Short mmCIF file of C-alpha atoms and ligand atoms in Angstrom, two decimals:
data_model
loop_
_atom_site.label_atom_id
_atom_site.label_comp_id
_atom_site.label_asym_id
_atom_site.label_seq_id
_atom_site.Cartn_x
_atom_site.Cartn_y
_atom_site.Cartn_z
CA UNK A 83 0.00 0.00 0.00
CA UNK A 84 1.54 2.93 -1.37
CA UNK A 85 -0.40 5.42 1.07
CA UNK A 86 0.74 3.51 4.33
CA UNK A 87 4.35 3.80 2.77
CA UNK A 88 3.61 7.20 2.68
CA UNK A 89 2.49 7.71 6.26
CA UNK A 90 4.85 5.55 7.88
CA UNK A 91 7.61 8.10 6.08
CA UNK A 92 6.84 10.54 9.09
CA UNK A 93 4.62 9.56 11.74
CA UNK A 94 2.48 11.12 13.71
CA UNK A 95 2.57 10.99 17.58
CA UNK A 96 -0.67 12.32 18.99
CA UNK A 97 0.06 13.91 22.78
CA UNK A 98 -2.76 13.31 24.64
CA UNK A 99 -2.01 15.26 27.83
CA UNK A 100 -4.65 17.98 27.68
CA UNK A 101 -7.25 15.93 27.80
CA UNK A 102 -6.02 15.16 31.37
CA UNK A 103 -5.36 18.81 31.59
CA UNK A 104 -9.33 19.42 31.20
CA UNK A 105 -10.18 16.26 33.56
CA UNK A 106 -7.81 17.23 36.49
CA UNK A 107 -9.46 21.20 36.21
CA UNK A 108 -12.54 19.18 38.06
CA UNK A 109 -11.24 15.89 39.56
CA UNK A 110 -13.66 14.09 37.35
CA UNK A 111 -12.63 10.91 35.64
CA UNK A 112 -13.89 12.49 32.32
CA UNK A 113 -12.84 13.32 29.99
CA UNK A 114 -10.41 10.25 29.29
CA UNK A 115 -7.04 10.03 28.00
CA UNK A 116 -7.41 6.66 27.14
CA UNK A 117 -10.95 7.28 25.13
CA UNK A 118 -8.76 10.30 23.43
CA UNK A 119 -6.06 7.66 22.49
CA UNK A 120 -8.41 4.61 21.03
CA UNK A 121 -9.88 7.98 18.59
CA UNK A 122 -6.27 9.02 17.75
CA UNK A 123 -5.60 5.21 16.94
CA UNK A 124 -9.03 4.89 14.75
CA UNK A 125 -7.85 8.59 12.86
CA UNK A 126 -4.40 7.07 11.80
CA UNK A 127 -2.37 8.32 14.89
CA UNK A 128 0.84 6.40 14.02
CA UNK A 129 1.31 6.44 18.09
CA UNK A 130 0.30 7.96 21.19
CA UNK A 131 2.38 10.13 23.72
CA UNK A 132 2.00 10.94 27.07
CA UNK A 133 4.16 13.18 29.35
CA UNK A 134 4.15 11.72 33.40
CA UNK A 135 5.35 15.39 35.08
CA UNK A 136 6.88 14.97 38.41
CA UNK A 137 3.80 17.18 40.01
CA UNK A 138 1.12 14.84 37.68
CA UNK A 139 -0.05 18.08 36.48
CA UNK A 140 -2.01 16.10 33.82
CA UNK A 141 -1.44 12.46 33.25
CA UNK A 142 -1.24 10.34 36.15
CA UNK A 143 0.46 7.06 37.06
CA UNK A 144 -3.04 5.56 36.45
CA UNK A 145 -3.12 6.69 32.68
CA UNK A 146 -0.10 5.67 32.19
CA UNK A 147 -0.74 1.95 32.75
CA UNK A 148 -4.64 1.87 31.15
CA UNK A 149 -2.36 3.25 27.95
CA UNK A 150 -0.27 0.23 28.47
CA UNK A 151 -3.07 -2.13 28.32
CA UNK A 152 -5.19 -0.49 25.96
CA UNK A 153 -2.93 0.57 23.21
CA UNK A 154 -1.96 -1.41 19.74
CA UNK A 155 -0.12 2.20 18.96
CA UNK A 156 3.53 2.52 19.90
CA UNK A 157 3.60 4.77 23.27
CA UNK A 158 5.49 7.09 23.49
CA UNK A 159 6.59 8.13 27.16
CA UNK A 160 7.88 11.66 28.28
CA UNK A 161 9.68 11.93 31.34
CA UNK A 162 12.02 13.77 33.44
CA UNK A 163 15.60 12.15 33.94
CA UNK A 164 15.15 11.09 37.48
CA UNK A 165 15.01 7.73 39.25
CA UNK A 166 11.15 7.52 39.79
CA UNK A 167 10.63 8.10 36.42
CA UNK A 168 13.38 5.40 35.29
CA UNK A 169 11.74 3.00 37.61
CA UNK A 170 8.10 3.70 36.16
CA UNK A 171 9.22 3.55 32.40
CA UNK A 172 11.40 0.22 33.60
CA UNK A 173 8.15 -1.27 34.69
CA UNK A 174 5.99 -0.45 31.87
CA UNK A 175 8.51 -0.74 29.31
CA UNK A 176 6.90 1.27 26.81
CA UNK A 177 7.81 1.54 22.86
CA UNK A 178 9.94 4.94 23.79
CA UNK A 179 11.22 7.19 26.22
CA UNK A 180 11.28 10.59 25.52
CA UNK A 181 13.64 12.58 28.37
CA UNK A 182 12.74 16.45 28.64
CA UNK A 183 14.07 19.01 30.85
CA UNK A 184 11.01 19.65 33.43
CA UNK A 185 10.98 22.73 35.64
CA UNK A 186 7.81 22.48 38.06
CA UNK A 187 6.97 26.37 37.57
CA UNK A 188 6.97 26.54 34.07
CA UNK A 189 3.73 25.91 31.74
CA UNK A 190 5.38 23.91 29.32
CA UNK A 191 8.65 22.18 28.41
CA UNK A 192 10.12 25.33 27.55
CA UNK A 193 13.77 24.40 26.65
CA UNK A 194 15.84 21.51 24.82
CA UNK A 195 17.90 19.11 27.83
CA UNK A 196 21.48 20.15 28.57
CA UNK A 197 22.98 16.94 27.37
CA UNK A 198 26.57 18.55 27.31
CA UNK A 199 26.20 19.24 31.06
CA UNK A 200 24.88 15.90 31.94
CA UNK A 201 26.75 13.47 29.67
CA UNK A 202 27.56 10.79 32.27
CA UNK A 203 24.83 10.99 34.57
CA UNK A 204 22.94 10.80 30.76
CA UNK A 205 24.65 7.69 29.49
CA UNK A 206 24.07 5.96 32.94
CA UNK A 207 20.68 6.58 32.73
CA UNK A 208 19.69 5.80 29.33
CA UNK A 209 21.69 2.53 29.35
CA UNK A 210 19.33 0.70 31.68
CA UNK A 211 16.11 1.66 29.44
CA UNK A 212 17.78 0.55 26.30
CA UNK A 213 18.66 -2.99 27.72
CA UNK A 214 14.68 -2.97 28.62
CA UNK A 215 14.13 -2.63 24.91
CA UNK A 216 12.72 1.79 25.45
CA UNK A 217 14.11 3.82 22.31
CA UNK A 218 15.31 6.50 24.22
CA UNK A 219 14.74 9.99 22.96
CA UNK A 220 16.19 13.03 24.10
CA UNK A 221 14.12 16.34 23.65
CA UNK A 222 17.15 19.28 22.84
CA UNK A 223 17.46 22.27 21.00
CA UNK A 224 19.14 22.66 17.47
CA UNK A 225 22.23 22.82 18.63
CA UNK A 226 25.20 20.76 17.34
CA UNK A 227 27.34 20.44 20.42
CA UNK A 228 24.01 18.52 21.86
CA UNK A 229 23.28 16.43 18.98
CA UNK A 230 26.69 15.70 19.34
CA UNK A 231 26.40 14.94 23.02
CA UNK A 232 22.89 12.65 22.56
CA UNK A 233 25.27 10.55 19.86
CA UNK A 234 27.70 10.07 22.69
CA UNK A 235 25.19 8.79 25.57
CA UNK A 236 23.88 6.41 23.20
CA UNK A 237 20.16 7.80 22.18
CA UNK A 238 18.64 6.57 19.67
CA UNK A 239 16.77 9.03 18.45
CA UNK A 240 16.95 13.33 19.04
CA UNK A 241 13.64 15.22 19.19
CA UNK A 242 14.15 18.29 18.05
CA UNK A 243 12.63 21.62 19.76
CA UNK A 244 10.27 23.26 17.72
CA UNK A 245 9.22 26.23 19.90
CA UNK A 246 11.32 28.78 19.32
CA UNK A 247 10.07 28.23 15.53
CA UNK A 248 6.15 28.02 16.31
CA UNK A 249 7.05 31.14 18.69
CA UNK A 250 8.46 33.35 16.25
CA UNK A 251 6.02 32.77 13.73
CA UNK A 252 2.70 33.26 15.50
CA UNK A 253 4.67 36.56 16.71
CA UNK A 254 5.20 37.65 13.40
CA UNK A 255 9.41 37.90 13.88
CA UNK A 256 9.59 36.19 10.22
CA UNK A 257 13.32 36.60 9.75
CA UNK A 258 13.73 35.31 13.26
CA UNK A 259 11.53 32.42 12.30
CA UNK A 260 13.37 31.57 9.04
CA UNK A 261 16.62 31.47 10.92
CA UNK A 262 15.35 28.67 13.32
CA UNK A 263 13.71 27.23 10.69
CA UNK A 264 17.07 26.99 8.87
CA UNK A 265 18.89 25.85 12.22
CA UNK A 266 15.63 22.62 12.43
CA UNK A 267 16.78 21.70 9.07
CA UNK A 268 20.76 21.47 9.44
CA UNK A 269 20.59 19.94 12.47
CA UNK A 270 18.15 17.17 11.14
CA UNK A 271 20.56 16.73 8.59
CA UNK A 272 23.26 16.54 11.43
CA UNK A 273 21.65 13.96 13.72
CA UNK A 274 20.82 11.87 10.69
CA UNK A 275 24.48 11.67 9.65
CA UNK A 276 25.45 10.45 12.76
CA UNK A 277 22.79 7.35 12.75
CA UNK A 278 20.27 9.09 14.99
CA UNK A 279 16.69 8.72 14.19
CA UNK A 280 15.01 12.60 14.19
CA UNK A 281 11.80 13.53 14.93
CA UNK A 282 10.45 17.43 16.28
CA UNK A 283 7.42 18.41 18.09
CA UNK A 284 6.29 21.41 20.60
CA UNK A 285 3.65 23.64 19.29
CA UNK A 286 3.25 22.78 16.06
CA UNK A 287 -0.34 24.01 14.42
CA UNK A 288 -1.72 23.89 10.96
CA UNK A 289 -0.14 27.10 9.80
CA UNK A 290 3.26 26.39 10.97
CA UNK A 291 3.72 22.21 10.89
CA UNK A 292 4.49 22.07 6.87
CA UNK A 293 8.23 23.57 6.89
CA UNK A 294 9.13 21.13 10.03
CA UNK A 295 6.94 17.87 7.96
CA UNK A 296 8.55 18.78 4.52
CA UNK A 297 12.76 18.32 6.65
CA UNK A 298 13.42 15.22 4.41
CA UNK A 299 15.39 13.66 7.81
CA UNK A 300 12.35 14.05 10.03
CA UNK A 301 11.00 10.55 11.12
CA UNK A 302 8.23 11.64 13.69
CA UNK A 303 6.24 14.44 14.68
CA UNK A 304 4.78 14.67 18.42
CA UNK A 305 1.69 17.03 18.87
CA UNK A 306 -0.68 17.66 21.51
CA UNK A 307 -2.01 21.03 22.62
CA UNK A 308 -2.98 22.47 19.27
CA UNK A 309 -4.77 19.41 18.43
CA UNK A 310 -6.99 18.94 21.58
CA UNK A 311 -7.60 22.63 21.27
CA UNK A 312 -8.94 21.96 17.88
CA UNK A 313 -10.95 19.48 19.05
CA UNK A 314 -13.13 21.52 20.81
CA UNK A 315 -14.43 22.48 17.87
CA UNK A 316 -14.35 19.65 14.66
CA UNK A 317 -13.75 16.93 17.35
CA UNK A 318 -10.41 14.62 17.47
CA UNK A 319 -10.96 12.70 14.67
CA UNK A 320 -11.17 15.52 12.05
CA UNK A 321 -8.35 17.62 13.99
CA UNK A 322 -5.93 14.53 13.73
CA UNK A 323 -7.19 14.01 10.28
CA UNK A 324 -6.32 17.44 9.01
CA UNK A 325 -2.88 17.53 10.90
CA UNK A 326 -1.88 14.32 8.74
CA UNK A 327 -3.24 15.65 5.31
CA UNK A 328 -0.72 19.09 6.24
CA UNK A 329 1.94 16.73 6.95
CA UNK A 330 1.47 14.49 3.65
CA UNK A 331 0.67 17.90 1.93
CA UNK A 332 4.26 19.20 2.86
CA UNK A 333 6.01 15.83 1.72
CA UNK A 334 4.51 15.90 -1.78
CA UNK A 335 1.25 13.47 -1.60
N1 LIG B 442 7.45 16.84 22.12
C1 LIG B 442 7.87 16.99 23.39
C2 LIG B 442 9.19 16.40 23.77
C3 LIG B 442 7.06 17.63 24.35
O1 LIG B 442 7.50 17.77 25.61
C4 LIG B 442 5.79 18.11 23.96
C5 LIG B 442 4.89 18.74 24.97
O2 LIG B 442 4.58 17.83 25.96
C6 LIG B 442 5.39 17.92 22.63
C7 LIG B 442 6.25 17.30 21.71
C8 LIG B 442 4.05 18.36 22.13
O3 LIG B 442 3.95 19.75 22.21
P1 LIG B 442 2.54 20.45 21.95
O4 LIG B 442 1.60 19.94 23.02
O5 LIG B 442 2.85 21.90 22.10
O6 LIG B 442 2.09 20.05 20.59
#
């Protein structure tokens, strides 16, 4: 099948932590995670990810293992680099690990991980999650002395940052935008040279996903936040629906 071909050229990981977001606002068990994962699956989600904060501002240990059972997608876990988290992901042994720099008073992931600074705690930490079978991914920046650095503590895959990008476009600093846009594409090119798998997510939307989808390296693309806010009004399905057609739009189909 020429159109799974297609797809499977860059996938698409749906993050499903605002609907959590919504359900924690009331302490309700609605709306579900897992319900918002089983409509990603059935709208050609290529996989699911989920981001366990330390403060379980949104998905909770609970989720975590209901996605376990309930998934056929590839989950993808996003964690902090810290022993309760290794022991969680070493339990569940998901499909991937995803380590991001987490900062309890910030709103979001807001910056790449400081591999270079961390190198050997890094490499300890990732080799335990490999032997478990995890692909590790680590969340940085386009920067090359970190790509460099996520080669060296044996990741298998970088996700690149797109923020900055998605940032200085809905602010309208277009040169700005152009010149992140041009730093998302070497390093792609640089990661891929040096046998790590790339993918890029962090508020991507339908104006701004086709110059990250059409970076020929890019495996992967993780996003959550525009998509459940789009939900709201076409409903999952459609929203997931109309993220892939912009991403098969941008590779030529
Ligand atoms: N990739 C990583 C590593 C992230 O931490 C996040 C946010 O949890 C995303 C992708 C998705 O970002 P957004 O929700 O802004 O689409």
């Amino acid at each position: 099948m020429a159109e799974t071909g297609r797809r499977r050229d860059l996938r698409l990981g749906v993050n499903i932590d605002h609907v959590a977001t919504v359900r924690n606002a009331r302490g309700t068990a609605y709306p579900d995670p897992v319900r918002a994962a089983r409509l990603a699956e059935a709208a050609g989600a290529d996989g699911v990810t989920a981001h366990l904060r330390e403060d379980r501002r949104h998905i909770s240990d609970d989720d975590i293992a209901r996605l376990m059972a309930a998934l056929r997608l590839p989950l993808n876990l996003e964690m902090a680099a810290t022993e309760e988290m290794q022991a969680i992901a070493l339990r569940h042994r998901p499909h991937a690990v995803c380590l991001v720099p987490e900062r309890r008073e910030e709103r979001t992931t807001e910056g790449g991980l400081d591999v270079l600074r961390e190198e050997a705690r890094l490499a300890d930490f990732i080799a335990p999650l490999a032997a478990a079978g995890c692909r590790v991914s680590l969340f940085v920046a386009a920067d090359p002395a970190q790509i460099e650095a996520a080669r060296r503590v044996g990741a298998a895959v970088v996700e690149l940052h797109t923020g900055a990008y998605c940032d200085l476009h809905h602010e309208g600093r277009l040169a700005e935008r152009d010149a992140e846009l041009a730093r998302l594409r070497a390093e792609a090119a640089r990661a891929a040279a040096l046998g790590l798998e790339v993918h890029a997510g962090h508020g991507l939307t339908y104006e701004t996903v086709g110059p990250v989808a059409a970076i020929p390296e890019l495996r992967e693309l993780n996003i959550g936040h525009f998509l459940i806010g789009e939900a709201i009004f076409v409903g999952l399905g459609p929203a997931i629906e109309g993220m892939r057609r912009a991403m098969d739009a941008a590779r030529g189909g």
